[in-house]
Short mmCIF file of C-alpha atoms and ligand atoms in Angstrom, two decimals:
data_model
loop_
_atom_site.label_atom_id
_atom_site.label_comp_id
_atom_site.label_asym_id
_atom_site.label_seq_id
_atom_site.Cartn_x
_atom_site.Cartn_y
_atom_site.Cartn_z
CA MET A 177 18.08 9.18 19.47
CA ALA A 178 17.06 10.11 15.88
CA ASP A 179 13.71 11.27 14.59
CA LEU A 180 12.94 8.94 11.72
CA SER A 181 9.19 9.52 11.63
CA GLY A 182 7.91 9.58 8.07
CA LYS A 183 10.96 7.60 6.91
CA THR A 184 10.80 4.13 5.41
CA GLY A 185 13.38 1.37 5.36
CA LEU A 186 14.04 -2.06 3.91
CA VAL A 187 15.67 -4.63 6.22
CA VAL A 188 17.14 -7.77 4.63
CA GLY A 189 18.70 -10.58 6.69
CA VAL A 190 16.31 -11.31 9.53
CA ALA A 191 16.34 -15.03 10.40
CA ASN A 192 15.31 -14.88 14.06
CA LYS A 193 15.34 -12.68 17.17
CA ARG A 194 19.14 -13.02 17.46
CA SER A 195 19.78 -11.61 13.95
CA ILE A 196 21.76 -8.39 13.85
CA ALA A 197 19.35 -7.13 11.17
CA TRP A 198 16.45 -7.69 13.58
CA ALA A 199 18.13 -5.53 16.24
CA ILE A 200 18.55 -2.81 13.62
CA ALA A 201 14.90 -3.16 12.57
CA GLN A 202 13.84 -2.69 16.19
CA ALA A 203 16.03 0.40 16.58
CA LEU A 204 14.67 1.93 13.36
CA GLN A 205 11.09 1.23 14.43
CA ALA A 206 11.69 2.63 17.93
CA ASN A 207 12.81 5.87 16.28
CA GLY A 208 9.70 6.15 14.13
CA ALA A 209 10.60 4.52 10.80
CA ARG A 210 8.18 2.27 8.93
CA LEU A 211 9.77 -0.93 7.64
CA ALA A 212 9.69 -3.56 4.95
CA VAL A 213 11.25 -6.75 6.29
CA THR A 214 12.15 -9.70 4.09
CA TYR A 215 12.57 -13.39 4.83
CA GLN A 216 14.36 -16.04 2.84
CA GLY A 217 12.01 -18.87 1.89
CA GLU A 218 9.08 -20.40 3.75
CA ARG A 219 11.45 -21.97 6.33
CA LEU A 220 11.91 -18.56 7.95
CA ALA A 221 8.56 -17.03 7.06
CA GLU A 222 6.85 -18.02 10.31
CA ASN A 223 9.75 -16.77 12.49
CA VAL A 224 9.85 -13.43 10.77
CA ARG A 225 6.07 -13.07 10.70
CA GLU A 226 5.97 -13.58 14.48
CA LEU A 227 8.76 -11.07 15.07
CA ALA A 228 7.15 -8.54 12.77
CA GLU A 229 4.03 -8.53 14.95
CA GLY A 230 6.04 -6.16 17.14
CA LEU A 231 6.42 -3.65 14.29
CA THR A 232 3.92 -0.99 13.27
CA ASP A 233 2.27 -1.79 9.95
CA PRO A 234 5.27 -3.59 8.41
CA LEU A 235 5.53 -4.83 4.85
CA LEU A 236 6.61 -8.49 4.88
CA LEU A 237 8.08 -9.88 1.70
CA PRO A 238 9.94 -13.02 0.60
CA LEU A 239 13.43 -12.38 -0.76
CA ASP A 240 16.23 -14.63 -1.86
CA VAL A 241 18.92 -12.12 -2.85
CA THR A 242 20.20 -14.41 -5.62
CA ASP A 243 16.87 -14.04 -7.44
CA ASP A 244 16.57 -10.88 -9.56
CA GLY A 245 12.81 -11.45 -10.01
CA GLN A 246 12.27 -11.41 -6.23
CA ILE A 247 14.44 -8.30 -5.87
CA ALA A 248 12.32 -6.52 -8.50
CA HIS A 249 9.13 -7.64 -6.73
CA VAL A 250 10.37 -6.32 -3.34
CA PHE A 251 11.14 -2.85 -4.71
CA GLY A 252 7.91 -2.81 -6.74
CA GLU A 253 5.91 -3.50 -3.58
CA ILE A 254 7.85 -0.93 -1.55
CA ASP A 255 7.23 1.67 -4.24
CA ARG A 256 3.53 0.81 -4.36
CA VAL A 257 3.01 0.87 -0.58
CA PHE A 258 5.61 3.38 0.71
CA GLY A 259 6.04 5.51 -2.44
CA GLY A 260 9.80 5.79 -1.86
CA LEU A 261 12.59 4.53 0.39
CA ASP A 262 15.03 6.17 2.81
CA PHE A 263 17.13 3.25 4.14
CA VAL A 264 18.37 -0.18 3.22
CA VAL A 265 19.87 -2.52 5.82
CA HIS A 266 21.75 -5.37 4.14
CA GLY A 267 22.38 -8.28 6.51
CA ALA A 268 22.39 -11.27 4.16
CA ALA A 269 25.39 -13.56 4.06
CA PHE A 270 25.93 -17.20 3.20
CA ALA A 271 28.69 -19.70 2.58
CA PRO A 272 28.20 -23.46 2.28
CA ARG A 273 29.00 -25.10 5.62
CA GLU A 274 31.82 -27.28 4.24
CA GLU A 275 33.64 -24.15 2.97
CA LEU A 276 33.81 -22.94 6.58
CA SER A 277 35.60 -25.99 7.93
CA ALA A 278 37.74 -27.43 5.13
CA PRO A 279 41.22 -25.96 4.52
CA PHE A 280 40.88 -22.69 2.53
CA VAL A 281 42.89 -24.15 -0.35
CA GLN A 282 40.02 -26.62 -0.88
CA THR A 283 37.48 -23.80 -1.57
CA THR A 284 35.33 -24.97 -4.47
CA ARG A 285 34.45 -22.89 -7.51
CA GLU A 286 30.74 -23.24 -6.74
CA GLY A 287 31.21 -22.44 -3.03
CA PHE A 288 33.17 -19.32 -3.96
CA ARG A 289 30.58 -18.23 -6.53
CA LEU A 290 27.62 -18.70 -4.21
CA SER A 291 29.29 -17.05 -1.19
CA LEU A 292 30.28 -13.97 -3.19
CA ASP A 293 26.88 -13.80 -4.89
CA VAL A 294 24.82 -13.88 -1.67
CA SER A 295 27.21 -11.96 0.57
CA ALA A 296 28.66 -9.28 -1.72
CA TYR A 297 26.96 -8.98 -5.13
CA SER A 298 23.58 -8.71 -3.42
CA LEU A 299 24.54 -5.29 -2.06
CA ILE A 300 24.95 -3.98 -5.61
CA ALA A 301 21.64 -5.52 -6.68
CA LEU A 302 19.78 -4.04 -3.69
CA ALA A 303 21.39 -0.62 -4.14
CA ARG A 304 20.31 -0.63 -7.80
CA GLY A 305 16.77 -1.54 -6.85
CA ALA A 306 16.66 1.12 -4.14
CA LEU A 307 18.08 3.88 -6.34
CA PRO A 308 14.89 5.15 -8.04
CA LEU A 309 12.96 4.95 -4.75
CA MET A 310 15.64 6.88 -2.88
CA GLU A 311 15.81 9.47 -5.67
CA LYS A 312 12.12 10.15 -4.98
CA ARG A 313 13.16 11.09 -1.42
CA GLY A 314 16.13 13.23 -2.47
CA GLY A 315 18.62 10.69 -1.13
CA GLY A 316 19.02 7.73 1.17
CA SER A 317 21.35 5.66 3.29
CA ILE A 318 22.48 2.05 2.92
CA VAL A 319 24.24 0.03 5.62
CA THR A 320 25.71 -3.44 5.31
CA LEU A 321 27.37 -5.73 7.85
CA THR A 322 30.90 -6.98 7.56
CA TYR A 323 33.63 -8.61 9.64
CA LEU A 324 37.37 -8.12 10.21
CA GLY A 325 37.95 -11.47 8.48
CA SER A 326 37.93 -9.33 5.31
CA GLN A 327 41.42 -8.08 6.17
CA ARG A 328 42.87 -10.66 8.52
CA VAL A 329 42.86 -14.42 8.63
CA PHE A 330 40.49 -16.03 11.14
CA GLN A 331 40.51 -19.78 11.29
CA ASN A 332 37.63 -21.29 9.26
CA TYR A 333 36.23 -17.91 8.18
CA ASN A 334 37.72 -18.83 4.80
CA VAL A 335 35.70 -17.82 1.72
CA MET A 336 33.49 -15.60 3.88
CA GLY A 337 36.57 -13.42 4.50
CA VAL A 338 37.02 -13.09 0.74
CA ALA A 339 33.32 -12.24 0.37
CA LYS A 340 33.57 -9.57 3.08
CA ALA A 341 36.62 -8.03 1.35
CA ALA A 342 34.53 -7.83 -1.85
CA LEU A 343 31.59 -6.43 0.12
CA GLU A 344 33.69 -3.65 1.66
CA SER A 345 35.04 -2.78 -1.77
CA CYS A 346 31.45 -2.68 -3.12
CA VAL A 347 30.64 -0.21 -0.32
CA ARG A 348 33.33 2.18 -1.59
CA TYR A 349 32.40 1.85 -5.28
CA LEU A 350 28.69 2.23 -4.58
CA ALA A 351 29.36 5.22 -2.32
CA ALA A 352 31.30 6.89 -5.15
CA ASP A 353 28.60 6.07 -7.69
CA LEU A 354 25.59 7.09 -5.62
CA GLY A 355 27.05 9.95 -3.57
CA PRO A 356 26.10 12.59 -6.18
CA LYS A 357 22.48 11.47 -5.69
CA ASN A 358 22.84 12.00 -1.93
CA ILE A 359 22.77 8.27 -1.27
CA ARG A 360 25.30 7.15 1.34
CA VAL A 361 26.72 3.63 1.58
CA ASN A 362 28.53 2.37 4.67
CA ALA A 363 29.41 -0.83 6.48
CA ILE A 364 29.57 -1.79 10.11
CA SER A 365 32.28 -4.27 10.97
CA ALA A 366 30.81 -5.99 14.01
CA GLY A 367 32.66 -8.05 16.56
CA PRO A 368 31.60 -11.71 16.77
CA ILE A 369 28.05 -12.39 18.02
CA LYS A 370 26.41 -15.79 18.44
CA THR A 371 23.76 -15.82 15.70
CA LEU A 372 22.47 -18.45 13.26
CA ALA A 373 25.05 -17.45 10.61
CA ALA A 374 27.87 -17.52 13.17
CA SER A 375 26.94 -21.04 14.28
CA GLY A 376 28.03 -22.26 10.82
CA ILE A 377 31.65 -21.29 11.52
CA SER A 378 33.61 -24.10 13.16
CA GLY A 379 35.30 -23.00 16.39
CA PHE A 380 33.20 -19.82 16.73
CA SER A 381 33.12 -20.02 20.55
CA GLY A 382 36.93 -19.86 20.52
CA ILE A 383 36.75 -16.59 18.54
CA LEU A 384 34.26 -15.17 21.09
CA GLN A 385 36.59 -16.07 23.99
CA HIS A 386 39.57 -14.56 22.20
CA TYR A 387 37.73 -11.24 21.95
CA ARG A 388 36.83 -11.39 25.67
CA ASP A 389 40.51 -11.93 26.46
CA ARG A 390 42.08 -9.51 24.00
CA ALA A 391 39.74 -6.70 22.90
CA PRO A 392 40.51 -3.39 24.65
CA LEU A 393 37.01 -3.44 26.21
CA ARG A 394 37.58 -7.09 27.31
CA ARG A 395 34.17 -8.19 26.07
CA THR A 396 32.20 -9.04 22.97
CA VAL A 397 29.51 -6.78 21.53
CA GLU A 398 25.74 -7.10 21.53
CA THR A 399 23.33 -6.83 18.63
CA ALA A 400 21.69 -3.77 20.25
CA GLU A 401 25.09 -2.00 20.23
CA VAL A 402 25.55 -2.74 16.54
CA ALA A 403 22.00 -1.48 15.97
CA GLU A 404 22.73 1.86 17.64
CA ALA A 405 25.76 2.32 15.40
CA ALA A 406 23.59 1.49 12.38
CA LEU A 407 21.03 4.04 13.51
CA PHE A 408 23.80 6.64 13.63
CA LEU A 409 24.94 5.83 10.08
CA LEU A 410 21.41 5.58 8.68
CA GLY A 411 20.01 8.67 10.35
CA PRO A 412 20.76 12.40 10.16
CA ALA A 413 23.77 12.23 12.51
CA GLY A 414 25.66 10.29 9.83
CA ARG A 415 24.78 12.66 6.98
CA ALA A 416 28.42 13.49 6.09
CA ILE A 417 29.63 9.88 6.31
CA THR A 418 29.86 7.59 3.30
CA ALA A 419 32.23 4.87 1.98
CA GLU A 420 33.12 4.07 5.60
CA VAL A 421 33.66 0.78 7.43
CA LEU A 422 32.85 1.53 11.06
CA MET A 423 34.40 -0.88 13.56
CA VAL A 424 31.97 -1.88 16.33
CA ASP A 425 34.09 -4.54 17.99
CA GLY A 426 35.22 -3.32 21.41
CA GLY A 427 38.43 -2.11 19.78
CA TYR A 428 39.68 -5.60 18.84
CA HIS A 429 40.76 -4.45 15.36
CA ALA A 430 43.51 -2.29 16.88
CA THR A 431 45.21 -5.07 18.81
CA GLY A 432 48.57 -6.58 17.88
CA MET A 433 50.77 -8.65 20.15
P1 NAP B 540 21.74 -14.37 10.76
O1 NAP B 540 20.75 -14.03 11.78
O2 NAP B 540 21.89 -15.81 10.40
O3 NAP B 540 21.46 -13.49 9.46
C1 NAP B 540 21.99 -13.83 8.18
C2 NAP B 540 20.84 -13.71 7.24
O4 NAP B 540 21.23 -13.85 5.86
C3 NAP B 540 19.80 -14.79 7.49
O5 NAP B 540 18.54 -14.20 7.60
C4 NAP B 540 19.93 -15.63 6.25
O6 NAP B 540 18.81 -16.40 5.93
C5 NAP B 540 20.19 -14.53 5.25
N1 NAP B 540 20.49 -15.08 3.95
C6 NAP B 540 21.35 -16.07 3.62
N2 NAP B 540 21.26 -16.34 2.31
C7 NAP B 540 20.33 -15.50 1.81
C8 NAP B 540 19.77 -15.29 0.53
N3 NAP B 540 20.16 -16.00 -0.54
N4 NAP B 540 18.80 -14.35 0.38
C9 NAP B 540 18.39 -13.62 1.44
N5 NAP B 540 18.87 -13.76 2.66
C10 NAP B 540 19.83 -14.69 2.85
O7 NAP B 540 23.20 -13.91 11.22
P2 NAP B 540 23.83 -12.47 11.57
O8 NAP B 540 25.06 -12.80 12.33
O9 NAP B 540 22.82 -11.56 12.14
O10 NAP B 540 24.29 -11.97 10.14
C11 NAP B 540 23.93 -10.71 9.59
C12 NAP B 540 25.13 -10.09 8.90
O11 NAP B 540 26.08 -9.72 9.89
C13 NAP B 540 25.86 -11.03 7.95
O12 NAP B 540 26.32 -10.29 6.84
C14 NAP B 540 27.06 -11.48 8.77
O13 NAP B 540 28.15 -11.89 7.98
C15 NAP B 540 27.35 -10.17 9.50
N6 NAP B 540 28.22 -10.27 10.66
C16 NAP B 540 27.95 -11.18 11.64
C17 NAP B 540 28.80 -11.26 12.75
C18 NAP B 540 28.55 -12.28 13.82
O14 NAP B 540 29.48 -12.59 14.57
N7 NAP B 540 27.35 -12.78 13.97
C19 NAP B 540 29.92 -10.41 12.85
C20 NAP B 540 30.15 -9.49 11.83
C21 NAP B 540 29.30 -9.43 10.74
P3 NAP B 540 18.97 -18.02 6.11
O15 NAP B 540 19.06 -18.28 7.58
O16 NAP B 540 17.76 -18.56 5.46
O17 NAP B 540 20.22 -18.47 5.40
#
């Protein structure tokens, strides 16, 4: 689909084989890119190590996106081993479980801070880390993952909706900032998919069924479909696209009554 041979990418947000970021990693690898893949903490290290056995010569690194020291270490290692960077895939998101079931008005200060830090601020931190490495390549492309809960109210999505609104705004500000350096920044707004992160949202199966009933395509989407859209935005076919939120949701976002 795209010739990415000689290109290098960083993929953040792989927890297991169902992760959207993992599907994107596989698509990038299948098109010739060499990847650095991160895992959050030792709990996920083994999972990610096993998955990465399917990649060609990957760089595996620990990364908690709330830790500036770890972010610096990741980009230092990428610079040392790859000598530059062409893509960043940002698929990290987190909100404390209780914030995704209690009434929104009960959102705590700490829950709000942590959710916005992991799910939105981290894009700025990763873009800043990637900047000098992408400049070495004459440009780059960054893709993050968002959800329609940024604009509309979905039961129990709560503070994650606020974090996604901030994330989409970060996409536009980063795109404006980095565009003159030929670095593009986009988001994919994916329809609901049963992943580890999604299992934290109370009533998630009800959301999935609602999409099957109401989306124009009368179905939900698969991680591989999101990955193909990411490949389009990351690769040469997307070279004139930046500051965009691309809906990959079977058309659900257009529905009204
Ligand atoms: P996932 O497999 O659970 O991926 C989320 C990843 O974020 C996990 O690897 C998680 O690690 C990581 N993460 C959380 N806190 C982190 C931190 N402090 N530092 C580094 N990584 C951290 O779920 P997913 O559904 O593929 O989610 C990927 C992205 O897609 C998220 O931004 C999500 O909001 C978005 N999205 C998902 C859907 C959906 O329906 N699934 C729809 C639209 C958008 P831990 O497991 O250790 O927390």
